[in-house]
Amino acid sequence: MGEFRDLVFPSGFLWGCAVAAHQVEGNNTNNNWWKWEQEGHTLDPSGIACDHYNRYEEDLDIAKKLSLNTFRTSIEWSRIEPKEGVWSDKEIKHYRRVLEAMKERGLTPMITLHHFTDPLWFAEKGGWEKPESIDIFARFVRKVVEELGDLIPFYNTINEPMVYVVLGYAFGVFPPGERDIIKALTVAKHLLLAHAKAYRVIHEVCKEKGYPKPKVGVVHNMMVFEPLDPNDERHVNEANTSDAIYNRWFLESIHAGAVQPPAGQGEEFEELKGAWDFIGLNYYTRNICISSPDPTRRFNVVPMDAELTDMHYEVYPEGLYKLLVSLKKYGKPVYITENGIATSNDRQRCRFILRHIAEAHRAMREGVDLKGYIYWSLIDNFEWNEGFSKRFGIVEVDYKTLKRTPRESAYMYAEIAGKNKVTSDLMQKYLGRK
Ligand code: BGC
């Protein structure tokens, strides 16, 4: 008997990769991130990025060659609605072609409607701080679904609302660069209600139009929070509070159909009730909790002996298992909508992927209704404040020539997706004792 056994996945399991419009398309000049970049907050400006806007067919060809059956990407709001209430037919047609290109290649589209970027006009009006933001976003969602809904089986409403809130409004490191807890809570509540409204609108429009019934879910970033010293009450409190707010608040509010503290007092909203068909989990790492008056110092703390990624994140595959199991209580199917590593060592990426998939399989054996695994990312891309310095792709992008070259991890992942299992041989090769 060897060290490993084959890990077989159920038929129909989704294997994919994710990207997001602003990080790959290039020339998204009309949103708040572009402005943020011009103001010098990022290591590089996004510029032409990976020119995916023009090269999406090539990228989708690669995804197909790698035996993937799903592709997660976002529709850039600032392209579709360049000025308030003005729709761009040209951009709608563009995204229709992108969706058709996925279909032609057997890639099920999973479409995110908001992935960190806001149209400039929306940001300039006060963005998500304003209660009107909910209806303004819903109007955009309606338009997208009316125009493209015949081709979209999976929607992710808002990508990682808590990351948007924490980095943009608590730590001030993402636009709009605020450090204001009251604003942070207001924005969190508006994103929650915007999610709920979007959920309703998507289903309503699909019904009106006779489109196939899609699946609509949240995409939620979760981290494992653990106290540095389990005997230090301050560390324990910090871990519990972070878990309650960052990991649980959004999910619990939907689960209860009511806005939970601290962003509400349990006010019920009809639209919130049951406003999800699945949960999308984005998992990267664990955060060790200490106490410090400066909130940014409390972020990204890792154990002394941790294996690190180029983002200075701890590699902690077990956390994926723990979080998946913790989602069982909501009784919804789960998709891992992002899991990935920035590293210049592709062997580390191979190990990372295998170890996380193995933990996902362990969670399934314990009854978690997991339906797919989506690696972040297909291609190296613009990593927000880190510019192009961090490489998450299973496919390398040469930023001078824009040439795409699959890495070893791409072929390894293709083998898993193609066979719908992780063979013991593959694990032996990458994880076995030397
Ligand atoms: C985001 C991506 C990002 C990735 C890696 C996620 O939080 O959805 O946009 O590139 O993490 O940091």
PDB file of C-alpha atoms in Angstrom, residues 42-43 56 66 243 276 355 402 423:
ATOM      1  CA  THR A  42      -0.527  50.524  -6.832  1.00  0.00           C
ATOM      2  CA  LEU A  43       2.858  49.039  -7.718  1.00  0.00           C
ATOM      3  CA  TYR A  56     -10.255  36.026 -24.662  1.00  0.00           C
ATOM      4  CA  LEU A  66      -6.689  21.974 -20.005  1.00  0.00           C
ATOM      5  CA  ASP A 243     -14.684  35.274  12.651  1.00  0.00           C
ATOM      6  CA  TRP A 276     -28.991  32.335  -2.381  1.00  0.00           C
ATOM      7  CA  ARG A 355      -3.290  19.662  -0.861  1.00  0.00           C
ATOM      8  CA  LEU A 402       1.684  38.936 -23.751  1.00  0.00           C
ATOM      9  CA  THR A 423      -4.775   9.754  -8.703  1.00  0.00           C
TER      10      THR A 423
END
